[in-house]
Coordinates of C-alpha atoms in Angstrom, one line a residue:
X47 CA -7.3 37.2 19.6
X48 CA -4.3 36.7 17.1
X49 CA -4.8 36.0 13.2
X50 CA -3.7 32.2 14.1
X51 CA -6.0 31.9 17.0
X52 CA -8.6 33.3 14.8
X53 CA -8.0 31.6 11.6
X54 CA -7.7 28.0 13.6
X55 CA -11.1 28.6 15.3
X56 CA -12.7 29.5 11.9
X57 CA -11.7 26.4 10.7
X58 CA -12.4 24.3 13.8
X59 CA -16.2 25.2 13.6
X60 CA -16.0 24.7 9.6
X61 CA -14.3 21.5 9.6
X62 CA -14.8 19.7 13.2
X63 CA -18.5 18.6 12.4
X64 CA -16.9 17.1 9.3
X65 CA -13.8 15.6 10.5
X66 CA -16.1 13.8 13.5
X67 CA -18.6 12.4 10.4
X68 CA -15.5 11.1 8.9
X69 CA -13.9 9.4 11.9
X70 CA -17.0 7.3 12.9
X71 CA -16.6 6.5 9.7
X72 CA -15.8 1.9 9.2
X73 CA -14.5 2.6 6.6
X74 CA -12.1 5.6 7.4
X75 CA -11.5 3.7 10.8
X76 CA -10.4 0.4 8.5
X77 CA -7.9 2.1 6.2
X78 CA -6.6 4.2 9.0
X79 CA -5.0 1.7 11.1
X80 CA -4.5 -0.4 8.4
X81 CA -2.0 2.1 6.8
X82 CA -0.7 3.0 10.5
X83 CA 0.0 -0.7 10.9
X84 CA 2.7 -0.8 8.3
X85 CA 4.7 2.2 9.3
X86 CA 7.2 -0.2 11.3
X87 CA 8.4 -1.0 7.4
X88 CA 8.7 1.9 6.2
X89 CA 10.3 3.7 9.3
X90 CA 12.3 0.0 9.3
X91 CA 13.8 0.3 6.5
X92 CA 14.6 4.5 6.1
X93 CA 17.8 4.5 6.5
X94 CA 19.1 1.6 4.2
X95 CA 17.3 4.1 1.6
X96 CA 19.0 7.1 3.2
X97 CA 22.3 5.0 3.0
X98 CA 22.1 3.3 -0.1
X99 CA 21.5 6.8 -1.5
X100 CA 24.5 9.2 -0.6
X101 CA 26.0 10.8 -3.0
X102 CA 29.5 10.8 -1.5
X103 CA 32.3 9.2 -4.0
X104 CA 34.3 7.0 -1.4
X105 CA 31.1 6.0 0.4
X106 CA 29.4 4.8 -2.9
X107 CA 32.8 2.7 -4.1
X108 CA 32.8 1.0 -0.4
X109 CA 29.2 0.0 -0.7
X110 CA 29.4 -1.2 -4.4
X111 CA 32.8 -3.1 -3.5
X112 CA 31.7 -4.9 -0.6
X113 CA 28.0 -5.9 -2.3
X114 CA 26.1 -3.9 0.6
X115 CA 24.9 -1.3 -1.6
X116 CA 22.6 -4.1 -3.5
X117 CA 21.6 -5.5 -0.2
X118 CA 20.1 -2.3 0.9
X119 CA 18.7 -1.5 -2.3
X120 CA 17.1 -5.0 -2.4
X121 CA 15.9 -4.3 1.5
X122 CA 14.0 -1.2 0.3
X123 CA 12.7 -2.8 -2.7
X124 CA 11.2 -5.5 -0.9
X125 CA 9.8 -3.5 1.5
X126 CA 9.0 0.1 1.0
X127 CA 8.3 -1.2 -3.0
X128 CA 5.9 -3.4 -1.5
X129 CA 3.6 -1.7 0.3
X130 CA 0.4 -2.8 -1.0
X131 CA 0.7 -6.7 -0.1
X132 CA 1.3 -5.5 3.2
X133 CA -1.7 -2.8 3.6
X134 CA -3.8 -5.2 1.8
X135 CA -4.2 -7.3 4.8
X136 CA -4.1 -5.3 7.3
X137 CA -7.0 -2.9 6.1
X138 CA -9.1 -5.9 5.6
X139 CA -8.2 -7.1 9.6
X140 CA -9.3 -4.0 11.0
X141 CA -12.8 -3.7 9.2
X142 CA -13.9 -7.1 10.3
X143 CA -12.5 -7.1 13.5
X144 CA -14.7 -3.7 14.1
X145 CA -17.5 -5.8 13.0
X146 CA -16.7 -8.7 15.2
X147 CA -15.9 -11.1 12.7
X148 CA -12.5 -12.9 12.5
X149 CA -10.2 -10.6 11.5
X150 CA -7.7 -13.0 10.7
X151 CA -9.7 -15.0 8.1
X152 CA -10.9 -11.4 6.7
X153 CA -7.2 -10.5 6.3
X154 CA -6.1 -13.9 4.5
X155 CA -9.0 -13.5 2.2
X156 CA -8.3 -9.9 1.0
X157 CA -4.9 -11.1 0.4
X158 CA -5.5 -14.1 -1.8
X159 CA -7.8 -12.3 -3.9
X160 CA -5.0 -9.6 -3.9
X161 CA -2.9 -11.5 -5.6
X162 CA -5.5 -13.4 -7.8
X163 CA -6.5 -10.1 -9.3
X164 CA -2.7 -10.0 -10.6
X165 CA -1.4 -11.0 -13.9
X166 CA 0.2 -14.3 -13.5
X167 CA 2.4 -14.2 -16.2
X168 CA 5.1 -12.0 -17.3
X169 CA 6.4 -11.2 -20.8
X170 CA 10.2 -11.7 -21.1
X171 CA 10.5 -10.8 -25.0
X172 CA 8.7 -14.1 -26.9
X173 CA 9.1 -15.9 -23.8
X174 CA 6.1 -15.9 -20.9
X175 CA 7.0 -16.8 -17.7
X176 CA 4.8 -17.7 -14.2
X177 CA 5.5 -14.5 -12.1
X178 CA 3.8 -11.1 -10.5
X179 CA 5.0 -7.8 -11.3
X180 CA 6.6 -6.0 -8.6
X181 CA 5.1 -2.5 -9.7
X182 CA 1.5 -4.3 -8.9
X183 CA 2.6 -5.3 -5.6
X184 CA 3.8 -1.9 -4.5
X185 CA 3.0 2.2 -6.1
X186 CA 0.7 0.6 -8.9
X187 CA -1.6 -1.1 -6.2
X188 CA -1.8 0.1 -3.4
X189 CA -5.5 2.0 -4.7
X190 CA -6.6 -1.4 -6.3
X191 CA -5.4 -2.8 -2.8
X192 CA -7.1 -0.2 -0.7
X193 CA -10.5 -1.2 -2.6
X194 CA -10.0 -5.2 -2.7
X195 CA -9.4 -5.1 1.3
X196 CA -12.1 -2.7 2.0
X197 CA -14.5 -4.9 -0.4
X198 CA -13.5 -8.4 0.8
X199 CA -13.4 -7.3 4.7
X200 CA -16.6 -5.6 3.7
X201 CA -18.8 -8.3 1.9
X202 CA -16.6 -11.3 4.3
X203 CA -18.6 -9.3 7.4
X204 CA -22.1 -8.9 5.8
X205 CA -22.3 -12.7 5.0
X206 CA -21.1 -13.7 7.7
X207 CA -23.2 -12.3 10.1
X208 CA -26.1 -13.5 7.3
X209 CA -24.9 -16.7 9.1
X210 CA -23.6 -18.3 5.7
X211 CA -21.6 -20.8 7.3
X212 CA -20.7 -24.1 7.0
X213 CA -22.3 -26.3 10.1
X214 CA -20.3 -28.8 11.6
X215 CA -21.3 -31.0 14.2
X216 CA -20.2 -29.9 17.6
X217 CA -17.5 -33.0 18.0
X218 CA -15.3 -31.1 15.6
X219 CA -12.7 -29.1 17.1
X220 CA -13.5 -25.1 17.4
X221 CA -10.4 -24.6 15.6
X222 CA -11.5 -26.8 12.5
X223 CA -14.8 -25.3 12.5
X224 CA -13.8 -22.3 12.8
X225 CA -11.7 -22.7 10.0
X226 CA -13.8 -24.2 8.1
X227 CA -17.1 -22.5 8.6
X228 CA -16.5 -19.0 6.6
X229 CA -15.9 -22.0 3.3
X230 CA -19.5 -20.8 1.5
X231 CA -18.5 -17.2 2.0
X232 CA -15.3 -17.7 0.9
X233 CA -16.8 -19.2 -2.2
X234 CA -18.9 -16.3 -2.8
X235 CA -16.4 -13.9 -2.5
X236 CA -14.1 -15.6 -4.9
X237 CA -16.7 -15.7 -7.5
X238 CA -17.1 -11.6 -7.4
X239 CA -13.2 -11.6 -8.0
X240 CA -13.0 -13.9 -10.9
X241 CA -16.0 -11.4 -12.4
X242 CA -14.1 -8.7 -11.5
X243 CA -11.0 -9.8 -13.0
X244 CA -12.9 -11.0 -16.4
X245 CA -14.2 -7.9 -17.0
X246 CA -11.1 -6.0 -16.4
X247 CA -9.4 -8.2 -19.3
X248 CA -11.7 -7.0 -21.5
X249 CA -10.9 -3.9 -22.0
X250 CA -8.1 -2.3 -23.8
X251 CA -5.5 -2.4 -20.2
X252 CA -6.0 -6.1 -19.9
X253 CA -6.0 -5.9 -16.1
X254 CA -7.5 -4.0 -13.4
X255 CA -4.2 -2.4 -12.4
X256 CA -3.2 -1.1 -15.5
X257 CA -7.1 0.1 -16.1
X258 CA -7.1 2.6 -12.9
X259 CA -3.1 3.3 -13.4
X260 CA -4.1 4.7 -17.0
X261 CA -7.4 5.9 -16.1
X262 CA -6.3 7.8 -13.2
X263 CA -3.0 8.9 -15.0
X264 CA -5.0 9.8 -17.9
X265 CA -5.6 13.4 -17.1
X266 CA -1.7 14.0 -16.2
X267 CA -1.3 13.6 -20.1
X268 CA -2.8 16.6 -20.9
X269 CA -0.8 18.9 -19.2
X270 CA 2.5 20.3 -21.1
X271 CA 5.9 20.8 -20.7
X272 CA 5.2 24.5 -18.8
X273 CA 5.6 26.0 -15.7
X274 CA 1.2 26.5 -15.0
X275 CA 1.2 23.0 -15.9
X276 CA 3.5 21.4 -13.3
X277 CA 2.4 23.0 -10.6
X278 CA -1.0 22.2 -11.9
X279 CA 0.4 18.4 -11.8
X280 CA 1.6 18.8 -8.5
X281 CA -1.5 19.7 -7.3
X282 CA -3.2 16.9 -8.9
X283 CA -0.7 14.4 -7.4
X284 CA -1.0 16.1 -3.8
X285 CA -4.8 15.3 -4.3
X286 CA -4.2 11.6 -5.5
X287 CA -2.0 11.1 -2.3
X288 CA -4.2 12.4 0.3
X289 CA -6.5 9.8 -1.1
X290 CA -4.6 7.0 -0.8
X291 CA -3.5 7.1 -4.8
X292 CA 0.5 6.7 -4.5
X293 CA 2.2 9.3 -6.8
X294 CA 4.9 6.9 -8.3
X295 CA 1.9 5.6 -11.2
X296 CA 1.0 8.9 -12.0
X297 CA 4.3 10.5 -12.2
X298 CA 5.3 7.7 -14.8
X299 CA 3.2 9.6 -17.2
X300 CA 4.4 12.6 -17.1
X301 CA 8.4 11.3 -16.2
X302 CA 8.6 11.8 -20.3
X303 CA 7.7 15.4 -20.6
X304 CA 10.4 16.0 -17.7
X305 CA 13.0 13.8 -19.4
X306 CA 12.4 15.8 -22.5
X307 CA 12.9 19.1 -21.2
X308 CA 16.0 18.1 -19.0
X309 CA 17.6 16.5 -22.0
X310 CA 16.7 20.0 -23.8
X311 CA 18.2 21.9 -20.9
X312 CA 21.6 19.5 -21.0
X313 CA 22.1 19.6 -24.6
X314 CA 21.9 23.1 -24.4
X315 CA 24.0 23.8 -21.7
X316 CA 26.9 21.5 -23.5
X317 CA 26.5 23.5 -26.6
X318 CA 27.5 26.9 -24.6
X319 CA 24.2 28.2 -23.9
X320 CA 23.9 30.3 -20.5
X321 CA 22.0 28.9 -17.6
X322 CA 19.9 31.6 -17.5
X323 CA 18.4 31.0 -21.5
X324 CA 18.2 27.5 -21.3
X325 CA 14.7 26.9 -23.2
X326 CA 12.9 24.9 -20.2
X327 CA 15.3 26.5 -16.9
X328 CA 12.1 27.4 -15.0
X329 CA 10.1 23.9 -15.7
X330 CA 12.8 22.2 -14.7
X331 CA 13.6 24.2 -11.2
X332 CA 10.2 24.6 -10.2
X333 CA 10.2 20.8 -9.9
X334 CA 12.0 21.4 -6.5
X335 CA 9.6 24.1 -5.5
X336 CA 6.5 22.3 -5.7
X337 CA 8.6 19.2 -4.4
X338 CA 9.9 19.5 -0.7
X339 CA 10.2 16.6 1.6
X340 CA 8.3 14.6 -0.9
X341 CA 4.9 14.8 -2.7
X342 CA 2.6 17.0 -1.2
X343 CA 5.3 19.4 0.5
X344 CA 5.4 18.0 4.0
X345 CA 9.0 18.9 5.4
X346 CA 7.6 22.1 6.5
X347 CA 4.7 20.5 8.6
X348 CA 7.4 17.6 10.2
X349 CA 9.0 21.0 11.3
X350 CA 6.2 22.5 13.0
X351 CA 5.8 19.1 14.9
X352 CA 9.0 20.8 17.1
X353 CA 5.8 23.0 18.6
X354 CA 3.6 19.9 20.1
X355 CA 2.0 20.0 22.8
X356 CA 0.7 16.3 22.5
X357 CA 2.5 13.2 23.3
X358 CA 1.7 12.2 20.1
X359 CA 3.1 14.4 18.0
X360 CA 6.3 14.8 20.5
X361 CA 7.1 11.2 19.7
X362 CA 5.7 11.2 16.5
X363 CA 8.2 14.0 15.3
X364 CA 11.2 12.0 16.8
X365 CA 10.4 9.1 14.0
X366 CA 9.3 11.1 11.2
X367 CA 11.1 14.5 10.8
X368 CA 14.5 12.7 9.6
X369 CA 12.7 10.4 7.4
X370 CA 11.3 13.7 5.5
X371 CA 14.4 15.7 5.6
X372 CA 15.6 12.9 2.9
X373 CA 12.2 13.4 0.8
X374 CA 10.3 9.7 2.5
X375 CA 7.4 11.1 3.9
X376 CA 5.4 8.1 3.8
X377 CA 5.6 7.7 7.9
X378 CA 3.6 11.7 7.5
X379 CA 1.4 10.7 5.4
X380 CA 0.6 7.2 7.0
X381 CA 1.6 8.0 10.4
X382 CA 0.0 11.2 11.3
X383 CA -2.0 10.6 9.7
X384 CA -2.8 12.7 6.4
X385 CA -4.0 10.8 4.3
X386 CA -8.0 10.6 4.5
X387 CA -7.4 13.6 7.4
X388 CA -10.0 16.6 6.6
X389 CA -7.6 18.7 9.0
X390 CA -5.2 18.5 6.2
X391 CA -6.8 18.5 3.2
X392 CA -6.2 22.3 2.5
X393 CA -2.5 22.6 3.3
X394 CA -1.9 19.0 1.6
X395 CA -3.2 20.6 -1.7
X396 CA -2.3 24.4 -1.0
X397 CA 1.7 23.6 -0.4
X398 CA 2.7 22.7 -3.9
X399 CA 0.7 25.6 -5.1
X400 CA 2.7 28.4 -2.9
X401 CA 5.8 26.6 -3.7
X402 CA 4.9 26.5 -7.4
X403 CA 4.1 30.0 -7.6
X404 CA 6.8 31.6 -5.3
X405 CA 9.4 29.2 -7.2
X406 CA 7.6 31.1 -10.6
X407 CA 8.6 34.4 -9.9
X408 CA 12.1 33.7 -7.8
X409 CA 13.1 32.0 -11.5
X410 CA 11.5 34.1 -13.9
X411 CA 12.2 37.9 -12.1
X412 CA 14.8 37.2 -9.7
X413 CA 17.0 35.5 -12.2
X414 CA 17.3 33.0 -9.4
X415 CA 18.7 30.1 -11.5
X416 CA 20.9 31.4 -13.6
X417 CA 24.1 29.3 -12.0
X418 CA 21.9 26.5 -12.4
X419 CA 24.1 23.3 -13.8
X420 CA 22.1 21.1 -15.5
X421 CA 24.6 18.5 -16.1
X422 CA 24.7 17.7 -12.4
X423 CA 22.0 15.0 -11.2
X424 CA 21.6 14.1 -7.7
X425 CA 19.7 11.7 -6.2
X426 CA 16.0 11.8 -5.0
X427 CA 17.1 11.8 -0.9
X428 CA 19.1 14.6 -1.4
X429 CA 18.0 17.3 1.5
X430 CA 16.1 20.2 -0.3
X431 CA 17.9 22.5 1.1
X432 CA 21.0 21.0 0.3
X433 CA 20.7 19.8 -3.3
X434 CA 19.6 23.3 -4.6
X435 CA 23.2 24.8 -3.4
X436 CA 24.8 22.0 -5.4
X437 CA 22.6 22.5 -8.6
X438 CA 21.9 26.0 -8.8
X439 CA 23.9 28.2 -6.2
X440 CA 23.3 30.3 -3.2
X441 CA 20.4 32.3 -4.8
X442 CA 18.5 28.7 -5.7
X443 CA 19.5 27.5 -2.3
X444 CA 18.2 30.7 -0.3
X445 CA 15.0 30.5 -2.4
X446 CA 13.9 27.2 -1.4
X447 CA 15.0 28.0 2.5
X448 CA 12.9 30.6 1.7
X449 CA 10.0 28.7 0.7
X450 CA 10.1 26.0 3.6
X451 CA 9.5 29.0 5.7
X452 CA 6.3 30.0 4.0
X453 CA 4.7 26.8 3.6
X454 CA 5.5 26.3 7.5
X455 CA 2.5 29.3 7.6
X456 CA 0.2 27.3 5.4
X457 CA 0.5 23.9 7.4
X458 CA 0.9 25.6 10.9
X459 CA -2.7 26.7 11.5
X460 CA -4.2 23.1 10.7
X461 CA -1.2 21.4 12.6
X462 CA -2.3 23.4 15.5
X463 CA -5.8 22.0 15.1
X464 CA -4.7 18.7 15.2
X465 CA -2.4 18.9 18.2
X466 CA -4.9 20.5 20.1
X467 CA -7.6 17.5 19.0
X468 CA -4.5 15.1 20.2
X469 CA -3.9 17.0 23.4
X470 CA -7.7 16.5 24.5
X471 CA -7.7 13.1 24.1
X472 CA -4.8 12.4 25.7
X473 CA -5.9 14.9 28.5
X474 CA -9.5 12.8 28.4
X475 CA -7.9 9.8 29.0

């Protein structure tokens, strides 16, 4: 028996028992397909971001002459940006159509209360004005979403089936009543969110968003501007998004710290300093390191996908691979899926670390980004094993080839796991 055949049996025995507890889970089940059922958005809308994004000169002057650049910027923002008005729902549909209530109703409920949880008003200097924050409605909600649709689709299903219910006589149309009927529960439910939403403006944040943004976040801000400390922060934000937390709230925090030290990096660079003794060179590469195909290091499992030996993941790679290459790894995460996957768990959180730490001593004894340029800034779709060539030179760019490869070994085993899981059902059925 090989080391992979060995180390994938290992960790079948360890982690099947727990990975079957998980999927009979309601809850697991809920915010599984619930996230699945908006990847026709996200792999909708991939290549306006890909597009709007290229940094080619004569491409960029065609799309901001004719106006199409905005238009696909404003297609991804309303989308993509969005995601947690349109998980919201969704989550809240499956749960109560598992527990054979109407799923519909369940759905339209989590969503109002969604939204009633918001801030209505926005500040526009002295002025207030009736709106929602976009930021709410997409990265800074989607955990404050996952909870409101599991809760409502939750509680919706336990008083309903506590026959809570408005009676009608049986000369009203089963449409009305059927309408009508889940009106007490409705009422109830309500009631917990305005409680909720009191309480949260009591404390220092105001709001509930800005209360689990900060109080999640809060940790991030004791980290430094240091190599130990970014990967540690990598980690951290790996761990976050397995669990459903997007990373764009808890990068915010620390997007000073790594605006400092850029700046640091750039001023020194314009005032004749060599790459290779500019003061914050290796926090600033290892970014990339501990960064490929987006949070959590997920190009190199998209790659071993070309190895299936499920339908699923045959078709699955055909969608998602591309979408990764450019650093959107949202169809992996919600589409595999990884998030709230026990198979994955230990690769999701291992990646950035390997990266981290391979990145740490190609930088500090290979001298590996001494051509680095820090002048030159591209933009966040750029391939990661293209951008590095542009930024840094050959030796940057073979480094992070070279690190792809090795992560492929840390996700491989556990992919194998899963394709094998896929394989027998598809086989079963």
């Amino acid at each position: 028996m090989s080391f992979m055949e060995s180390m994938q049996s290992g960790l079948e025995k360890i982690m099947g028992p727990f990975a079957q507890k998980l999927s009979e889970s309601k809850i697991i089940s809920a915010l599984t397909a619930g996230m699945m059922s908006s990847m026709p958005i996200t792999l909708g809308v991939a290549a306006f971001a890909i597009l709007g994004n290229l940094p080619i000169g004569i491409w960029q002057d065609f799309l901001t002459t004719t106006g199409m650049g905005q238009h696909m910027l404003d297609i991804v923002a309303g989308t993509s940006s969005l995601l947690a008005i349109y998980i919201v729902p969704t989550i809240a549909y499956y749960y109560a159509k598992n527990e054979k209530e109407n799923g519909l109703t369940a759905a339209v409920l989590a969503l109002a209360a969604f939204i009633v949880l918001q801030p209505q008003n926005i500040s526009l200097g002295e002025q207030t004005v009736a709106g929602l924050l976009q930021t709410n409605l997409g990265s800074n909600g989607i955990f404050v979403g996952m909870i409101t649709a599991v809760v409502i689709g939750m509680s919706y299903s336990k008083l309903m089936k506590q026959n809570i219910k408005l009676k009608l006589p049986s000369s009203v149309p089963p449409n009305v009543s059927e309408s009508l009927s889940p009106t007490f529960v409705a009422m109830i439910l309500f009631a917990g969110v305005f409680v909720v939403r009191y309480l949260a403006g009591l404390t220092p944040y105001g709001n509930i968003f800005d209360l689990v943004s900060n109080v999640v976040a809060k940790p991030v801000m004791l980290f430094g501007a240091n190599p130990w400390s970014l990967i540690a922060f990598h980690c951290f934000m790996n761990l976050c998004w397995f669990f459903g937390i997007h990373p764009a709230p808890i990068l915010s925090v620390y997007i000073p710290v790594l605006m400092s030290a850029g700046t640091a990096n750039t001023e020194a660079f314009l005032a004749g300093t060599p790459s290779a003794e500019l003061p914050f060179l290796t926090f600033s590469l290892l970014y990339g390191f501990c960064y490929i195909g987006g949070t959590g290091s997920t190009l190199s499992l998209a790659f071993s996908m070309y190895t299936a030996k499920s339908e699923r993941y045959k078709v699955f790679r055909n969608i998602a691979v591309v979408p990764n290459i450019f650093n959107i790894n949202e169809p992996m995460i919600f589409g595999m899926p990884i998030m709230l996957n026990p198979i994955f768990f230990i690769p999701m959180i291992l990646s950035s670390l390997v990266g981290g730490l391979m990145g740490y001593v190609a930088l500090e004894f290979f001298g590996v980004g001494s051509a680095f340029n820090p002048t030159i800034s591209l933009p966040w779709v750029m391939p990661p094993f293209i951008g590095p060539f542009i930024t840094g030179g050959w030796k940057l760019g073979v480094s992070i080839i070279a690190v792809i490869f090795v992560q492929m070994f840390v996700w491989y085993p556990f992919f194998r796991i899963a394709d094998n899981q896929a394989l027998k059902e598809e086989q079963a059925a």
